[in-house]
XYZ file of C-alpha atoms in Angstrom:
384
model
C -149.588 32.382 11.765
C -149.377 35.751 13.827
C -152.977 34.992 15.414
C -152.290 31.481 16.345
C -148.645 32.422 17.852
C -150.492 35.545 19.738
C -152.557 32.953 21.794
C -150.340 30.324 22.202
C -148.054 33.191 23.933
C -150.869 34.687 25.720
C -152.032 30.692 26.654
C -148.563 30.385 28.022
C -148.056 33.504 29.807
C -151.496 33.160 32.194
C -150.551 29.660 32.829
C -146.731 30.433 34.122
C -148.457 33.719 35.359
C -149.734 30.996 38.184
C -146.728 29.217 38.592
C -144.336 32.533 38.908
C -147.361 34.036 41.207
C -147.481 31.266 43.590
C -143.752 30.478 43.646
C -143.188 34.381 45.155
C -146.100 34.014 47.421
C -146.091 30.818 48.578
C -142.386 30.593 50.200
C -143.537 34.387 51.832
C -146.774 32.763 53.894
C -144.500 30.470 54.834
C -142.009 32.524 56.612
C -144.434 34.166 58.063
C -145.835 31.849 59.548
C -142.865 31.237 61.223
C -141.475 28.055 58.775
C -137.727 27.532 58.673
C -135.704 28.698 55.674
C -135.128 24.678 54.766
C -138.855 23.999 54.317
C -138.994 27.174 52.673
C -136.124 25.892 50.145
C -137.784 22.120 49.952
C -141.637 24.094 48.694
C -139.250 25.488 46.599
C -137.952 22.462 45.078
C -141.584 21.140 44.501
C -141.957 23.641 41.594
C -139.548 22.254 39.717
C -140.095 18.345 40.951
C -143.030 17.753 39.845
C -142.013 18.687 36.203
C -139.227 16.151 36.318
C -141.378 13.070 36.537
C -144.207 14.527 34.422
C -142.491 16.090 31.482
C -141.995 12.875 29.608
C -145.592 12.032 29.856
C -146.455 14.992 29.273
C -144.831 14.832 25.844
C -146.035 11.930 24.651
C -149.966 12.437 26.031
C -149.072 15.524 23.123
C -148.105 13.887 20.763
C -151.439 11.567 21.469
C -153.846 14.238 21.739
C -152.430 17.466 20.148
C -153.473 21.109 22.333
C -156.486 20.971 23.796
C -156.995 18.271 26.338
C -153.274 18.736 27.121
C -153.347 22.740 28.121
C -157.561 22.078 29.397
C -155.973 19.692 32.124
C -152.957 21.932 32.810
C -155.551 24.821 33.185
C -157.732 22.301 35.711
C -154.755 21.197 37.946
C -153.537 25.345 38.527
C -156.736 26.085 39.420
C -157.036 23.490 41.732
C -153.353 24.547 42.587
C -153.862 28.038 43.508
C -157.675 27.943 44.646
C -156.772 24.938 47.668
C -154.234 27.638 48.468
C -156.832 30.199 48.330
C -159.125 27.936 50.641
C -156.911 26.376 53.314
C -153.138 28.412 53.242
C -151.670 25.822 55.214
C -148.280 24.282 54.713
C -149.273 20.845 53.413
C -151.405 22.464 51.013
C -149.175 25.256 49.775
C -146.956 21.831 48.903
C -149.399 20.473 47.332
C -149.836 23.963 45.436
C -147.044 23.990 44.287
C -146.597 20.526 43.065
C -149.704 20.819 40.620
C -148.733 24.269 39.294
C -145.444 23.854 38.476
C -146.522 19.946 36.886
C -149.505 22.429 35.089
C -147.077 24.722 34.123
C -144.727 22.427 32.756
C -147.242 20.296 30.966
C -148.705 22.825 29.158
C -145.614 24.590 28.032
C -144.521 21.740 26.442
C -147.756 20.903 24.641
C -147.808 24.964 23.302
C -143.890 24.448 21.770
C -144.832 21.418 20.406
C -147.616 22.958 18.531
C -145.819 26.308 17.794
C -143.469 24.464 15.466
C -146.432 23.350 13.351
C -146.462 27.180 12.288
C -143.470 27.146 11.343
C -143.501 26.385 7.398
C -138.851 26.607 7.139
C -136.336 26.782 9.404
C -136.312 31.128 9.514
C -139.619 30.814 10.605
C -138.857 28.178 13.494
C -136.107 30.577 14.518
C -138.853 33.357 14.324
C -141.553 31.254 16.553
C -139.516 30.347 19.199
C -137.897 33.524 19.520
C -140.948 35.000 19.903
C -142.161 32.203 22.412
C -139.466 32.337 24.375
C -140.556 36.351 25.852
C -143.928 34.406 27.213
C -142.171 33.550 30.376
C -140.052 36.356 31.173
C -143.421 38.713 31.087
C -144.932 35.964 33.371
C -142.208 36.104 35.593
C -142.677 39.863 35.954
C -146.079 39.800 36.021
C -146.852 36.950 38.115
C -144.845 37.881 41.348
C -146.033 41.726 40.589
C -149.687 41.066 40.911
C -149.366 39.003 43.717
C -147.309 41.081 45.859
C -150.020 43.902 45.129
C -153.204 42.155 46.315
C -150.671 40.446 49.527
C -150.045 43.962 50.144
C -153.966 45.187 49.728
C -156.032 42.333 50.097
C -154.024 39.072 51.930
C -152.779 36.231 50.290
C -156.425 34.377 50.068
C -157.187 36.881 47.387
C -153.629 36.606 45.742
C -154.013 32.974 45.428
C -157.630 33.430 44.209
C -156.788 36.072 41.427
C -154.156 33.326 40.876
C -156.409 30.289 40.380
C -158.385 31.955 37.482
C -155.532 33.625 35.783
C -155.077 30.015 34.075
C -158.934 29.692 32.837
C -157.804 32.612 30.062
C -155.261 29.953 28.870
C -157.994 27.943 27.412
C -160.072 30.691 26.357
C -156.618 31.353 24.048
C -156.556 27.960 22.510
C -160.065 26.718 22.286
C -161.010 27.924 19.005
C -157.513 27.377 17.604
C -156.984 24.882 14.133
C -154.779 22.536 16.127
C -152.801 20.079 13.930
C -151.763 16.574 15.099
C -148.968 14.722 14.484
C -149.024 11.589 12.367
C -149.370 8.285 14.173
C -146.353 6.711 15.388
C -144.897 3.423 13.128
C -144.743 0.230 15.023
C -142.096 -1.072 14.553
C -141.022 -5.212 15.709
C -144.445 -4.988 17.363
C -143.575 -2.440 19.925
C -143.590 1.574 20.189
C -140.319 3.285 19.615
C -139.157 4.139 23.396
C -137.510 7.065 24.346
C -134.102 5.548 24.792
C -134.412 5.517 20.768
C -134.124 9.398 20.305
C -130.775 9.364 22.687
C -129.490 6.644 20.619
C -129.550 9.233 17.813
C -125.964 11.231 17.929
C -128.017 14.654 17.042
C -130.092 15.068 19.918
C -127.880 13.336 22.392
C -125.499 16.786 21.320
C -128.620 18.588 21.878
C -129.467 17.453 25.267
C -125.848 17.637 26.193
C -125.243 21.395 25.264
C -128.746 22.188 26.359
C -127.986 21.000 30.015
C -124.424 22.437 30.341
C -125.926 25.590 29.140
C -128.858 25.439 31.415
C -126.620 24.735 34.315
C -124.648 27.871 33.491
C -127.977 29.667 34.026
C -128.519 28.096 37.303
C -124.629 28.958 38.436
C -125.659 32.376 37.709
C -128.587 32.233 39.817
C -127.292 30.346 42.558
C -123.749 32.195 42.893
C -124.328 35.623 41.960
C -125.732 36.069 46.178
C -122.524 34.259 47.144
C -120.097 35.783 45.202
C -121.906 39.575 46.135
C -121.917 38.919 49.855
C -118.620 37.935 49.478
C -118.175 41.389 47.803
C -120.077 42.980 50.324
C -122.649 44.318 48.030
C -125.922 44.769 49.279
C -129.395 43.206 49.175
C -130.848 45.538 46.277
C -127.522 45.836 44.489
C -127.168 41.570 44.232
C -130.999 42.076 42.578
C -130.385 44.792 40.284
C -127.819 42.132 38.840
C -129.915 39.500 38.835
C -132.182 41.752 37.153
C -129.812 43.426 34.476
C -129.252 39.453 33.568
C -133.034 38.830 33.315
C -133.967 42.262 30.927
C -130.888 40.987 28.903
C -132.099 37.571 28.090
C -135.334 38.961 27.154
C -133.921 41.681 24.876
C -131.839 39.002 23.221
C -135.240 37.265 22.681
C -137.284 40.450 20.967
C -134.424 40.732 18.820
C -133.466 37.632 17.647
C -136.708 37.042 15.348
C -135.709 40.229 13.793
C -132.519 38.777 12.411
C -133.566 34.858 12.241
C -133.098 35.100 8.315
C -129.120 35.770 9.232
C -128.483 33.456 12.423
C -127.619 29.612 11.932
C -128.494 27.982 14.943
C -125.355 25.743 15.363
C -123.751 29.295 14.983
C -125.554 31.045 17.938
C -125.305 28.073 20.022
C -121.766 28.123 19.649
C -120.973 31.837 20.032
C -123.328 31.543 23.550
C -120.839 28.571 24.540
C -117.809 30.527 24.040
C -118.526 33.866 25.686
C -120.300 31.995 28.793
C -116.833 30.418 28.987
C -115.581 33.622 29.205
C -117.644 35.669 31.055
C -117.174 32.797 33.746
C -113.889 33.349 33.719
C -113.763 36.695 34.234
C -117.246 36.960 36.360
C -114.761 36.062 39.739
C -112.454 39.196 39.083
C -115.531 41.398 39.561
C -115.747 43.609 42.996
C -118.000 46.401 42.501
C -121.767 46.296 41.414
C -120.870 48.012 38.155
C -118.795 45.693 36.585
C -120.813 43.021 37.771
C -123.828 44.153 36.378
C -121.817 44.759 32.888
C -120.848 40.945 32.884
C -124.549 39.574 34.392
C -125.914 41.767 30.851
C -123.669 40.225 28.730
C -124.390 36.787 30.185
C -127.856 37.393 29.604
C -127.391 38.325 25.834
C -125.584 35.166 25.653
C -127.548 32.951 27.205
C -131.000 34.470 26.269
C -130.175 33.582 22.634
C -130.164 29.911 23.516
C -133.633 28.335 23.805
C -135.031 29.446 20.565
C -132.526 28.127 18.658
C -132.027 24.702 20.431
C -136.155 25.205 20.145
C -135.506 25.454 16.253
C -132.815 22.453 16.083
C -134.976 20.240 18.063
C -137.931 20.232 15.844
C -135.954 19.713 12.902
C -133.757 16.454 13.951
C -136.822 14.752 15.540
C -139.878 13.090 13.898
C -142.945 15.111 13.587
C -145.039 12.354 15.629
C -142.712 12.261 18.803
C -141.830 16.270 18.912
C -143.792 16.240 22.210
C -141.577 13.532 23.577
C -138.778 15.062 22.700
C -139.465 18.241 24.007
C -140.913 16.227 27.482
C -137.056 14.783 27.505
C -135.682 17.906 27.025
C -137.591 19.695 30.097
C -137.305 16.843 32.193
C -133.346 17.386 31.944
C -133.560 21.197 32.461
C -135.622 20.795 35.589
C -133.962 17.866 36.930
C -130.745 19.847 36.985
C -132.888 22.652 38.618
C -133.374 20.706 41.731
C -130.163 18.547 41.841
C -127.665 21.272 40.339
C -127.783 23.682 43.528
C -127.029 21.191 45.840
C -123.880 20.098 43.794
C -123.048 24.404 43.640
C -123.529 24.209 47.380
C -120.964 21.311 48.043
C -118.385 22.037 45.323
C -118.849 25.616 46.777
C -117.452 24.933 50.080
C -114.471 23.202 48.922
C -113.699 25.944 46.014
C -115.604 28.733 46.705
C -118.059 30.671 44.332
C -115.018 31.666 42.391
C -113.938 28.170 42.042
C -117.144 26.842 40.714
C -117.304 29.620 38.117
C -114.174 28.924 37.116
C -114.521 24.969 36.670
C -118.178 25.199 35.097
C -116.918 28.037 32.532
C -113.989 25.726 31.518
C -116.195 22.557 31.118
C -118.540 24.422 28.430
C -116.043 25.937 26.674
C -114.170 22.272 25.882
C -117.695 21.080 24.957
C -118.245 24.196 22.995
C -117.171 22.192 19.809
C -119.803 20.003 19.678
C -122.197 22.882 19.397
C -120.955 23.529 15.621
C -122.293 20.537 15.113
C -126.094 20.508 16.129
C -128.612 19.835 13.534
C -126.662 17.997 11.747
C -128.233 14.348 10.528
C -131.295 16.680 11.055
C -134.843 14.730 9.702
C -137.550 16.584 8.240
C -141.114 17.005 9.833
């Protein structure tokens, strides 16, 4: 299991290598090439687009076809991403870079979770996976932007974007040669396919979704208002990023650890405990004026919120049928980044009628009344 899970990590990281690369570099050509801050924040938006509307096909074309063809097309449309970018830097194009990374990106993560919980032989060992799975994009996300500024900075951005465009051909080279298991056919049931309407009928992953998305949206408040709320403070430029950064190391050190203790964790328990102190964190996130205590509360966030996706990870694959995990886990990323795009704009106009305190304050009391229904995740759970 430890080989298979190595390449489905390293498979992962080159591909959202590309995405994270791009996403820093593109928006930077832009600007300088004299593009307003709005175009800037619509490229931006494209990353994440593009994932909405292809995350539910995605899952079910993995369900269909299992690793392979899924992460070999993922792999085809970044390097056609990147390399256009490489070959004509234009606006239009850098659009339409971003647009078929961040749909490869997107596609192929959810074809590698979807086979990751085939290694899993109990629920420890889905804690384990995913825990381990989850670190894949926060070392893209550092090494991604890192490489690119470096060759921007040494070479120009047509050798960025190149390095970029092959980054994603190690991907396959990671899952090629893997024993790839697929999923029983699906039943047919009254003549027809079982839609996707069919797993939100089911009360456990309806709760799923729900907690998923409030908890995803905290991450995005964080994001989004953590700026605000310094500039507000008067903190400066590199001060606002060393807490965005504390938050960042935190949610990965959350995510080294927690395979360590998966034997001793419930998720329904974690899920709940991350609901609570987000609440409260939230709460007390506005009474924070210097960059020391704001950094202590963005760390603690991140411990709390980095424990999240491996466990919902875990519960998902365990309350869903083996044959539609990939449709499930298309649903589930679909939410995630259609409250990406949409959820900033709602920050932005809830913002200027309460200010950043205000929408901390109304988002951290919203998940901790929901926090309830976290206790009870995985249960009605089906076997796979």
């Amino acid at each position: 299991m430890k080989r298979e899970l190595t390449r489905l990590i390293a498979a992962q990281v080159c591909l959202h290598m590309c995405m994270a690369g791009t996403r820093m570099a593109a928006p930077l050509l832009a600007l300088r090439e004299g593009h307003s801050p709005a175009s800037v924040g619509v490229l931006l938006a494209l990353f994440a687009l593009s994932q909405v509307f292809l995350s539910l096909p995605a899952g079910r074309f993995a369900d269909r076809h299992g690793l392979r063809r899924p992460v070999a097309f993922a792999v085809l449309a970044a390097l056609i991403g990147a390399g256009s970018a490489a070959l004509w830097p234009t606006f239009g194009v850098l659009c339409f870079a971003a647009l078929l990374t961040g749909g490869a990106t997107g596609s192929a993560t959810i074809a590698v979770q979807r086979q990751a919980g085939f290694l899993a032989g109990n629920p420890t060992e889905l804690k384990q996976v995913f825990g381990w799975l989850a670190i894949g994009p926060a070392l893209s996300n550092f090494a991604g932007p890192f490489a690119a500024g470096l060759l921007i900075d040494h070479a120009g951005f047509r050798t960025a974007f190149a390095f970029l465009a092959l980054v994603p051909l190690a991907s396959w080279w990671g899952v090629h040669a893997m024993a790839v298991r697929k999923a029983p056919e699906a039943p047919v049931q009254d003549g027809r396919r079982s839609s996707s309407w069919d797993l939100l009928r089911e009360p456990p992953f309806r709760r799923l979704m729900v907690v998923n998305w409030l908890l995803s949206s905290c991450w995005d408040v964080h994001t989004f208002l953590v700026p605000v709320l310094g500039h507000e403070r008067g903190l400066s430029a590199s001060a606002i990023g060393t807490v965005l950064g504390a938050f960042a190391l935190a949610a990965t050190g959350v995510r080294v650890l927690l395979p360590l203790v998966a034997e001793h964790v419930r998720e329904a328990v974690v899920v709940t405990a991350a609901m609570v102190c987000t609440a409260a964190l939230f709460a007390v996130y506005p009474l924070a004026h210097t960059a020391w205590s704001m950094g202590l509360l963005s760390v603690l966030l991140g411990f709390a919120l980095g424990a999240v996706q491996p466990m919902i990870m875990s519960t998902l694959h365990q309350i869903t049928p083996a044959h539609r995990h990939g449709e499930a886990i298309g649903l589930r990323m679909m939410a995630i980044n259609g409250s990406s795009v949409l959820m900033p704009l709602l920050f932005g106009s809830v913002g200027a009628v309460l200010g950043a305190s205000g929408v901390f304050w109304f988002v951290g009391g919203v998940v901790g009344m929901a926090s309830p229904a976290a206790i009870r995740l995985g249960q009605g759970r089906s076997r796979h």
